[in-house]
PDB file of C-alpha atoms in Angstrom:
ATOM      1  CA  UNK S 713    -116.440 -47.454 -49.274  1.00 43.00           C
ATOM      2  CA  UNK S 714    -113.603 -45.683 -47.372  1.00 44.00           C
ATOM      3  CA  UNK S 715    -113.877 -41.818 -46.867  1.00 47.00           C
ATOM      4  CA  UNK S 716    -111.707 -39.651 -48.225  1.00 52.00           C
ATOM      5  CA  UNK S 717    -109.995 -38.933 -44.784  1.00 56.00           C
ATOM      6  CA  UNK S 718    -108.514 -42.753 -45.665  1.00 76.00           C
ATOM      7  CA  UNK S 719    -108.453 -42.905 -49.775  1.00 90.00           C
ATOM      8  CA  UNK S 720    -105.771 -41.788 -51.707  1.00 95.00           C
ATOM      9  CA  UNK S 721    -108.301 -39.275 -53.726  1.00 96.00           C
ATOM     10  CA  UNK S 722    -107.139 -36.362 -56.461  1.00 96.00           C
ATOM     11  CA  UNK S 723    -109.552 -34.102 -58.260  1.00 95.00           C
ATOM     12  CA  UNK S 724    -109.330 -31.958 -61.068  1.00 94.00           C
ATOM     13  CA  UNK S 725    -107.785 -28.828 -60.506  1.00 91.00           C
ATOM     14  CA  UNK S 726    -104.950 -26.338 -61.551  1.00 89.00           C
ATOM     15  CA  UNK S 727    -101.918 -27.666 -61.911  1.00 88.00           C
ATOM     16  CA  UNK S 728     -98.460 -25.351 -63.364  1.00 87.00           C
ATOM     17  CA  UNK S 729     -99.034 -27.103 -67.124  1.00 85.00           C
ATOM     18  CA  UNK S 730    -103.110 -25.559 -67.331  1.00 86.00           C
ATOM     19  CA  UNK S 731    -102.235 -21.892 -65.448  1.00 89.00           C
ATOM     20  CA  UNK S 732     -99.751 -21.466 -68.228  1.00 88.00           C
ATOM     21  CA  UNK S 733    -101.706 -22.911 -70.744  1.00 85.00           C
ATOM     22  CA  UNK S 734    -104.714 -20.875 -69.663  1.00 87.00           C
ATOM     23  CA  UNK S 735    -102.573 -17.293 -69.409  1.00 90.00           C
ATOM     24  CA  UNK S 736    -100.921 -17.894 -72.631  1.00 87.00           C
ATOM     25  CA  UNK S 737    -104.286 -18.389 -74.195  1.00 85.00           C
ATOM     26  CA  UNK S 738    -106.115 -15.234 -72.528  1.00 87.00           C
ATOM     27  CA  UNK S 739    -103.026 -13.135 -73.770  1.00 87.00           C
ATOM     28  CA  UNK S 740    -103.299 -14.455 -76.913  1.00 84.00           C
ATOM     29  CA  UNK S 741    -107.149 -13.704 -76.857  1.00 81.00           C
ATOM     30  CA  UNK S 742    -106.499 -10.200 -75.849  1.00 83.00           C
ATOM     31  CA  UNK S 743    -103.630  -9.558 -78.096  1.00 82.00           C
ATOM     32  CA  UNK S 744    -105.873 -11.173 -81.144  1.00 80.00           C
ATOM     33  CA  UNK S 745    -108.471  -8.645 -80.530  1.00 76.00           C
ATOM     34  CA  UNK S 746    -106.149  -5.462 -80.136  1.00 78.00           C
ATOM     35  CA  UNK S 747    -104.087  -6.271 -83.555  1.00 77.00           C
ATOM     36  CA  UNK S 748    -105.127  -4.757 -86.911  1.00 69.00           C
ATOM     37  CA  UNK S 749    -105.676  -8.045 -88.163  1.00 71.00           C
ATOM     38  CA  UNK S 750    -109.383  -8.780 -90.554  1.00 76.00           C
ATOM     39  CA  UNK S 751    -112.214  -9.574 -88.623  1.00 79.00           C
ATOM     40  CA  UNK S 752    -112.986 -12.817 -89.528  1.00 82.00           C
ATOM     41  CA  UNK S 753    -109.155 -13.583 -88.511  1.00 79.00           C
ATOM     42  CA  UNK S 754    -109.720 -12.129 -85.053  1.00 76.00           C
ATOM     43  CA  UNK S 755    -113.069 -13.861 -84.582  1.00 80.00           C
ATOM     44  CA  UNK S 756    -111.495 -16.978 -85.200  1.00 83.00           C
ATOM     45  CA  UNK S 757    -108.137 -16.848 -82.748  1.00 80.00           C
ATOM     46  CA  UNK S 758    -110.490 -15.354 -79.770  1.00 76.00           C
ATOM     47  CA  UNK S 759    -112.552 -17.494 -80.632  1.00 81.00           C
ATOM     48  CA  UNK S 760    -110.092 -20.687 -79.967  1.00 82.00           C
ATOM     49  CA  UNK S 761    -108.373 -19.001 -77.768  1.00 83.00           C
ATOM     50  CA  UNK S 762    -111.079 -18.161 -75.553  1.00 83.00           C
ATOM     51  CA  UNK S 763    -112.704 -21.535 -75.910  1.00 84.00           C
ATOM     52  CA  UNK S 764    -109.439 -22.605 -74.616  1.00 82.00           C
ATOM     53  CA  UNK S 765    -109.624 -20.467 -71.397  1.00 85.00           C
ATOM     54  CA  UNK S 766    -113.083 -21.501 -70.637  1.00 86.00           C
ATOM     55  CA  UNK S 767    -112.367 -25.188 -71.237  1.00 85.00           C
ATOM     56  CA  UNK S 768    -109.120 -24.718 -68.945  1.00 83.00           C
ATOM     57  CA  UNK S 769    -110.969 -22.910 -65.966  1.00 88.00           C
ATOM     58  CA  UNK S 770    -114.374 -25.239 -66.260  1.00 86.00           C
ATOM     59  CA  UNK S 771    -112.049 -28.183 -66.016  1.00 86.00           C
ATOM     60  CA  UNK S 772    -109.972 -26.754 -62.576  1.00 86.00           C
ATOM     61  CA  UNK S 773    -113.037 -25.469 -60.569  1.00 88.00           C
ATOM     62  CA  UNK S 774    -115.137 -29.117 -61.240  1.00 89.00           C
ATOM     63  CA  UNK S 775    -113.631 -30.130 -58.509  1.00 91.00           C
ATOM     64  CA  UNK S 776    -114.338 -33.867 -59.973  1.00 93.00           C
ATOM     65  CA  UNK S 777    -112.400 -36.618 -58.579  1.00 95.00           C
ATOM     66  CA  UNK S 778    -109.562 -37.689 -61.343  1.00 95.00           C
ATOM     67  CA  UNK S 779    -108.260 -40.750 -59.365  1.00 97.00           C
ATOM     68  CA  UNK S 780    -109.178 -42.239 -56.083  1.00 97.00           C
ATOM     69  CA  UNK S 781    -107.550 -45.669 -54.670  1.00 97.00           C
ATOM     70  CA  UNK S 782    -109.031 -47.456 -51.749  1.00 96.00           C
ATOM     71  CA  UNK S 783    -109.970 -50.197 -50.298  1.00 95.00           C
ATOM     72  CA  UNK S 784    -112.280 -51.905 -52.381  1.00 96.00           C
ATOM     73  CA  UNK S 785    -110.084 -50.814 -56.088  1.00 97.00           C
ATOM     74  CA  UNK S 786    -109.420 -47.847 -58.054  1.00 97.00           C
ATOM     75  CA  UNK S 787    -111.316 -45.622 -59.738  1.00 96.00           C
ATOM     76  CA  UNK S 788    -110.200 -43.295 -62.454  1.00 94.00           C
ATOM     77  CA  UNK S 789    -112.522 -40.291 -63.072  1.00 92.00           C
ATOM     78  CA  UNK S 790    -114.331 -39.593 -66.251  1.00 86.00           C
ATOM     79  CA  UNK S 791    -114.089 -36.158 -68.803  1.00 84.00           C
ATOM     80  CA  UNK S 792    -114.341 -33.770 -66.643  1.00 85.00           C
ATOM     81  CA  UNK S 793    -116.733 -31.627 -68.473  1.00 83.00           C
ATOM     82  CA  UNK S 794    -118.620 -34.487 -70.881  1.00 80.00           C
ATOM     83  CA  UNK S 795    -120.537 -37.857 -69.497  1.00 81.00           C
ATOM     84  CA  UNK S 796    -118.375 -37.846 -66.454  1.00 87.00           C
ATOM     85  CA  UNK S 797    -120.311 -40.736 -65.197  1.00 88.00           C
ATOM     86  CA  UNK S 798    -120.866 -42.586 -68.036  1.00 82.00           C
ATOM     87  CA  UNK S 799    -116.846 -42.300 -68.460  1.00 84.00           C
ATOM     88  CA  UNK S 800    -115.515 -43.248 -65.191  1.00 89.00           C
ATOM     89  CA  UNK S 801    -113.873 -46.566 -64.650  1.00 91.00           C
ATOM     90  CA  UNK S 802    -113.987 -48.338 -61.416  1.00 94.00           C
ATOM     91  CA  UNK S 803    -111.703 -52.108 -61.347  1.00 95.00           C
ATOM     92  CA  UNK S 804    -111.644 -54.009 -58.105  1.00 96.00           C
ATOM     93  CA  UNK S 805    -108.605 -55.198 -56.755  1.00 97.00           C
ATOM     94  CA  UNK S 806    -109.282 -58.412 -57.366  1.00 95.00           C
ATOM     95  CA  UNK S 807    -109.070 -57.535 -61.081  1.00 95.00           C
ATOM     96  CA  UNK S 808    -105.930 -55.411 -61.242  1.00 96.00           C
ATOM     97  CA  UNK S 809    -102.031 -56.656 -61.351  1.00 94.00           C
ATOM     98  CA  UNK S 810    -100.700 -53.344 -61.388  1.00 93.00           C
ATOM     99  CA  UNK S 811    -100.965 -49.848 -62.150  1.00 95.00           C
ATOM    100  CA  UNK S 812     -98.844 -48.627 -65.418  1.00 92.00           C
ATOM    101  CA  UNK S 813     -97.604 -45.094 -65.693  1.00 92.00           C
ATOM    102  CA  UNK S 814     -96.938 -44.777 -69.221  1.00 88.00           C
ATOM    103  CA  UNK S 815     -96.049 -41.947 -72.030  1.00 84.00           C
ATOM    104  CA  UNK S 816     -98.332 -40.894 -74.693  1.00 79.00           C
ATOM    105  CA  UNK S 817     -95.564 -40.163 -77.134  1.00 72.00           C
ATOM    106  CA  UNK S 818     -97.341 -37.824 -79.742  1.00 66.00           C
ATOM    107  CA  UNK S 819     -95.307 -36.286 -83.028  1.00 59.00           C
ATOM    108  CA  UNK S 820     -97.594 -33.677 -84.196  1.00 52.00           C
ATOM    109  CA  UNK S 821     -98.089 -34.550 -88.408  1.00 47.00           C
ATOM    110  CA  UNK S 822     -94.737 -36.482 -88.160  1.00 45.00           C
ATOM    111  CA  UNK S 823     -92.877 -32.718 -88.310  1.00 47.00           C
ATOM    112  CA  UNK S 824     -88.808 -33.301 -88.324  1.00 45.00           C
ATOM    113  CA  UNK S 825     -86.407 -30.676 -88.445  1.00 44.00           C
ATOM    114  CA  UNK S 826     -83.153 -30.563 -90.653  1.00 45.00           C
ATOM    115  CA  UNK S 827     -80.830 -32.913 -88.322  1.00 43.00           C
ATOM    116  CA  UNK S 828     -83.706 -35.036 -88.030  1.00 41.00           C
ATOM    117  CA  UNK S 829     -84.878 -34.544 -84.556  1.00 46.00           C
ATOM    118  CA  UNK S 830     -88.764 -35.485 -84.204  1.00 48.00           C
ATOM    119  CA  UNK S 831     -90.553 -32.977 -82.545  1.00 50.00           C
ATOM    120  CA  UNK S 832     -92.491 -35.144 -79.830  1.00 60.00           C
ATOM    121  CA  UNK S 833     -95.446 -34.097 -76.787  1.00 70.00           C
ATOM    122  CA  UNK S 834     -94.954 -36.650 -74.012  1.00 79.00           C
ATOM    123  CA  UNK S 835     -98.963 -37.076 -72.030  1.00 84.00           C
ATOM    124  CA  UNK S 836     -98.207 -39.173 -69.337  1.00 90.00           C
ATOM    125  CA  UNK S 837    -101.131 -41.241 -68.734  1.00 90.00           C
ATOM    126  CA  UNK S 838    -101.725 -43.678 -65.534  1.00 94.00           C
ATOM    127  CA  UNK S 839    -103.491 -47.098 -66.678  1.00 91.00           C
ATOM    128  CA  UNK S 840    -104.794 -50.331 -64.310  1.00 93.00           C
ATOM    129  CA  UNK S 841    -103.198 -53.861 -65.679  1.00 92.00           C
ATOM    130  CA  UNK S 842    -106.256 -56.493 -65.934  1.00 92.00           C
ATOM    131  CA  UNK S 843    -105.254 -59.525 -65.242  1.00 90.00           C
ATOM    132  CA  UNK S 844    -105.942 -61.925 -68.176  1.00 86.00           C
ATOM    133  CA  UNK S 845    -108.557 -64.003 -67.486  1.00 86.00           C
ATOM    134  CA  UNK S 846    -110.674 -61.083 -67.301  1.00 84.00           C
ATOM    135  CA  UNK S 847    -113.728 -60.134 -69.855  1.00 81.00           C
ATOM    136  CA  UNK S 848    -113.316 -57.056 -71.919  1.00 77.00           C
ATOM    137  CA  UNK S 849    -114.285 -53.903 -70.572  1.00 74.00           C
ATOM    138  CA  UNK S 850    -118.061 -53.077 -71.543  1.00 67.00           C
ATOM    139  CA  UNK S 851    -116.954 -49.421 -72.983  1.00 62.00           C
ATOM    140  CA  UNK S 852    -114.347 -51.088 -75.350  1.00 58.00           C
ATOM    141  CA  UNK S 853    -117.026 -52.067 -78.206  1.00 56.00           C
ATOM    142  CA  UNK S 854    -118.667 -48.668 -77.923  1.00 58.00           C
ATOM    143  CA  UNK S 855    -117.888 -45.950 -80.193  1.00 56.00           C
ATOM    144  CA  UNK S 856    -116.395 -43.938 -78.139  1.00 57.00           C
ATOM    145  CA  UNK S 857    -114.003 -47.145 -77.100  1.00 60.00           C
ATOM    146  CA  UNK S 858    -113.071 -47.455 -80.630  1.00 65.00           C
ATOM    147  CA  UNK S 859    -112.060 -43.962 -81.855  1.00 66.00           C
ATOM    148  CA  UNK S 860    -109.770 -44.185 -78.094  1.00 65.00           C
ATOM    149  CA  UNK S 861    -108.589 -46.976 -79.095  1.00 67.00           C
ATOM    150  CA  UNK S 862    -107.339 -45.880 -82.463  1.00 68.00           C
ATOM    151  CA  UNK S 863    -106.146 -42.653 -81.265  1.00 67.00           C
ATOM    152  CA  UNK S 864    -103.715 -44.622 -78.910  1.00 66.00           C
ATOM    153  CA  UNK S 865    -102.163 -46.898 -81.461  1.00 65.00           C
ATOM    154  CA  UNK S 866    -101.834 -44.076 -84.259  1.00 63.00           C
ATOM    155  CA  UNK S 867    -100.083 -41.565 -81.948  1.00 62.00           C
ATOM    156  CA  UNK S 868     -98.485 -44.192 -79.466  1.00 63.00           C
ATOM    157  CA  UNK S 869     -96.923 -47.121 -81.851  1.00 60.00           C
ATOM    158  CA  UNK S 870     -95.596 -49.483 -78.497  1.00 62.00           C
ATOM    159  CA  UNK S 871     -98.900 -49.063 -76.257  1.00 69.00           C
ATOM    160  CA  UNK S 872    -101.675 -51.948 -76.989  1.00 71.00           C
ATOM    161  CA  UNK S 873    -105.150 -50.286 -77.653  1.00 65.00           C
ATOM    162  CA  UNK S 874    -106.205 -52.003 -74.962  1.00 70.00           C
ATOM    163  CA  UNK S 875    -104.587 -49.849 -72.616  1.00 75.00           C
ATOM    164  CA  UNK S 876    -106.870 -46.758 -73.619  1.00 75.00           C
ATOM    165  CA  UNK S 877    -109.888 -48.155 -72.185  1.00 80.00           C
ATOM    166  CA  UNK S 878    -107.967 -48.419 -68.635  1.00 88.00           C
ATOM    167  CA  UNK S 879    -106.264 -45.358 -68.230  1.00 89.00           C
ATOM    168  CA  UNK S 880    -106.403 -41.789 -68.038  1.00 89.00           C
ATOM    169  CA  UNK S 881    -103.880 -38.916 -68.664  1.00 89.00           C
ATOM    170  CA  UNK S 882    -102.389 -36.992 -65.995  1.00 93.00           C
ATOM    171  CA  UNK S 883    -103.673 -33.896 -66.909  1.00 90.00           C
ATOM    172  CA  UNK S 884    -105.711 -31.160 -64.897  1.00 91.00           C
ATOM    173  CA  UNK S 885    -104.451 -32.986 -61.673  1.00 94.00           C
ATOM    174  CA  UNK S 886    -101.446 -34.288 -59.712  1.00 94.00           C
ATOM    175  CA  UNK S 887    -100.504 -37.793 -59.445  1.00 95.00           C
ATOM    176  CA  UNK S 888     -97.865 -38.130 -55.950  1.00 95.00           C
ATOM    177  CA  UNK S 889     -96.179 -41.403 -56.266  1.00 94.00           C
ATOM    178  CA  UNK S 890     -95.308 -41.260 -52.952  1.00 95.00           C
ATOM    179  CA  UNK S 891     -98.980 -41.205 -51.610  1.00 95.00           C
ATOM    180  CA  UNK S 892    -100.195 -43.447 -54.429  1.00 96.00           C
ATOM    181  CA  UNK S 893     -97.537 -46.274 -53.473  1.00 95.00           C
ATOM    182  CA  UNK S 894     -98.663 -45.662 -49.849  1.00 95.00           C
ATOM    183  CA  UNK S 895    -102.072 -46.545 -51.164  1.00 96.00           C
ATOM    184  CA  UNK S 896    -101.239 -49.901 -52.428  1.00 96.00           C
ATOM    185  CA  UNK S 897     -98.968 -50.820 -49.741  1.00 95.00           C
ATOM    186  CA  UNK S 898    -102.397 -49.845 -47.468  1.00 95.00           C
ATOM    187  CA  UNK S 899    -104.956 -51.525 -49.578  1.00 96.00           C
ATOM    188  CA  UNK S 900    -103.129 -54.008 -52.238  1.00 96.00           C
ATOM    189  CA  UNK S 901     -99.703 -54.825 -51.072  1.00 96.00           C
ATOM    190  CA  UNK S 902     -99.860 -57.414 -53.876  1.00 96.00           C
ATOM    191  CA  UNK S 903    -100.455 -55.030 -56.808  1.00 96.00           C
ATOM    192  CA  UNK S 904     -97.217 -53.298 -58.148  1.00 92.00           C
ATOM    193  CA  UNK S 905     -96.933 -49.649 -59.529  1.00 94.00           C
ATOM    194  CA  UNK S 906     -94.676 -49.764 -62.839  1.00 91.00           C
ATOM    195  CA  UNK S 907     -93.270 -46.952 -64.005  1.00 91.00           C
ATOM    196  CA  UNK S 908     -92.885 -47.647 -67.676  1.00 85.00           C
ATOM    197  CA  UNK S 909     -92.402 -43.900 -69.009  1.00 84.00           C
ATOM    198  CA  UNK S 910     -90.353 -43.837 -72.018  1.00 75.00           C
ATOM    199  CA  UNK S 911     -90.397 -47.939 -72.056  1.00 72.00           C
ATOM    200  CA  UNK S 912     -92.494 -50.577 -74.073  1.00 70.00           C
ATOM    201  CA  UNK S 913     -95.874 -51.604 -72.861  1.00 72.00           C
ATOM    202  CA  UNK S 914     -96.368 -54.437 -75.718  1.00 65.00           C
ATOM    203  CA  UNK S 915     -94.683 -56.954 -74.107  1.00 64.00           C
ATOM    204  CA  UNK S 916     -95.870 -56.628 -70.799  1.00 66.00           C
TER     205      UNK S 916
END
């Protein structure tokens, strides 16, 4: 395998999206416990809260590689804090037809305000295109694979389920285009990058 002098490698780590996320949630934490609100009601925010800021900090410093693209295929890290290993996906080129950024299009409890607007969190997510022929992924039948797999198609009506056993959200770390299409032109000139935010994924 290639170093990572050659690789097109990213690993978890802050990103604008988490330091916010992270200092929102410490003030809240701090503000929580300073308020003359019940105890039990304080327990409970710091208590989220602060899971929160742990979570968001133990994620940044792993240091755990998120996405690496080289010469033999791709690899998309695992959870960065749970069964890393166990959750990391590695597809050789001679597998792949493209890489698919998409949009995980979530409407939190269907909420709608009074003109009607849907209130809507875009994850983008970065998936690897199998090529047909190919046998399902081991990980789909698992539990694990199942409960992703219905997650996907309740919050994301035009993504196959399919899809959430060969991808990964862009979140904790960077994805550069520029350096990723470099990649492919390096290693697969044959294998596209589609950019298919805000688009349908069924019929392709």
């Amino acid at each position: 395998m290639t170093g990572d002098e050659e690789a097109y490698v990213v690993r978890y780590g802050w990103t604008f999206k988490s330091a916010l996320l992270a200092c929102f949630s410490a003030a809240v934490t701090a503000l929580t416990l300073f308020l003359g609100l019940s105890s039990v009601t304080r327990v409970l925010c710091a208590g989220f809260f602060g899971v929160g800021v742990v979570v968001l900090c133990a994620v940044s410093f792993s240091r755990r590689v998120a996405l690496r693209v080289d010469a033999v295929g791709v690899t998309l890290g695992g959870h960065a804090l749970f069964k890393y290993e166990s959750t990391r996906l590695f597809v050789p080129w001679n597998e792949i037809v493209a890489l698919v950024r998409w949009e995980q299009v979530i409407r939190p409890a269907g909420m709608k305000t009074p003109l009607d607007f849907m209130m809507r969190v875009k994850q983008p997510h970065l998936g690897i295109k199998r090529r047909p022929e190919m046998s399902p992924l081991p990980n789909q039948s698992t539990p694990i694979g199942v409960v992703n797999s219905l997650s996907v198609l309740a919050t994301t009506k035009h993504v196959p389920g399919h899809y959430a056993h060969t991808s990964r959200a862009v979140s904790g770390w960077r994805l550069n285009a520029d350096r990723l299409t470099a990649a492919l032109a390096r290693y697969a000139p044959d294998v596209e990058l589609k950019d298919l935010r805000g688009g349908v994924l069924s019929d392709w």
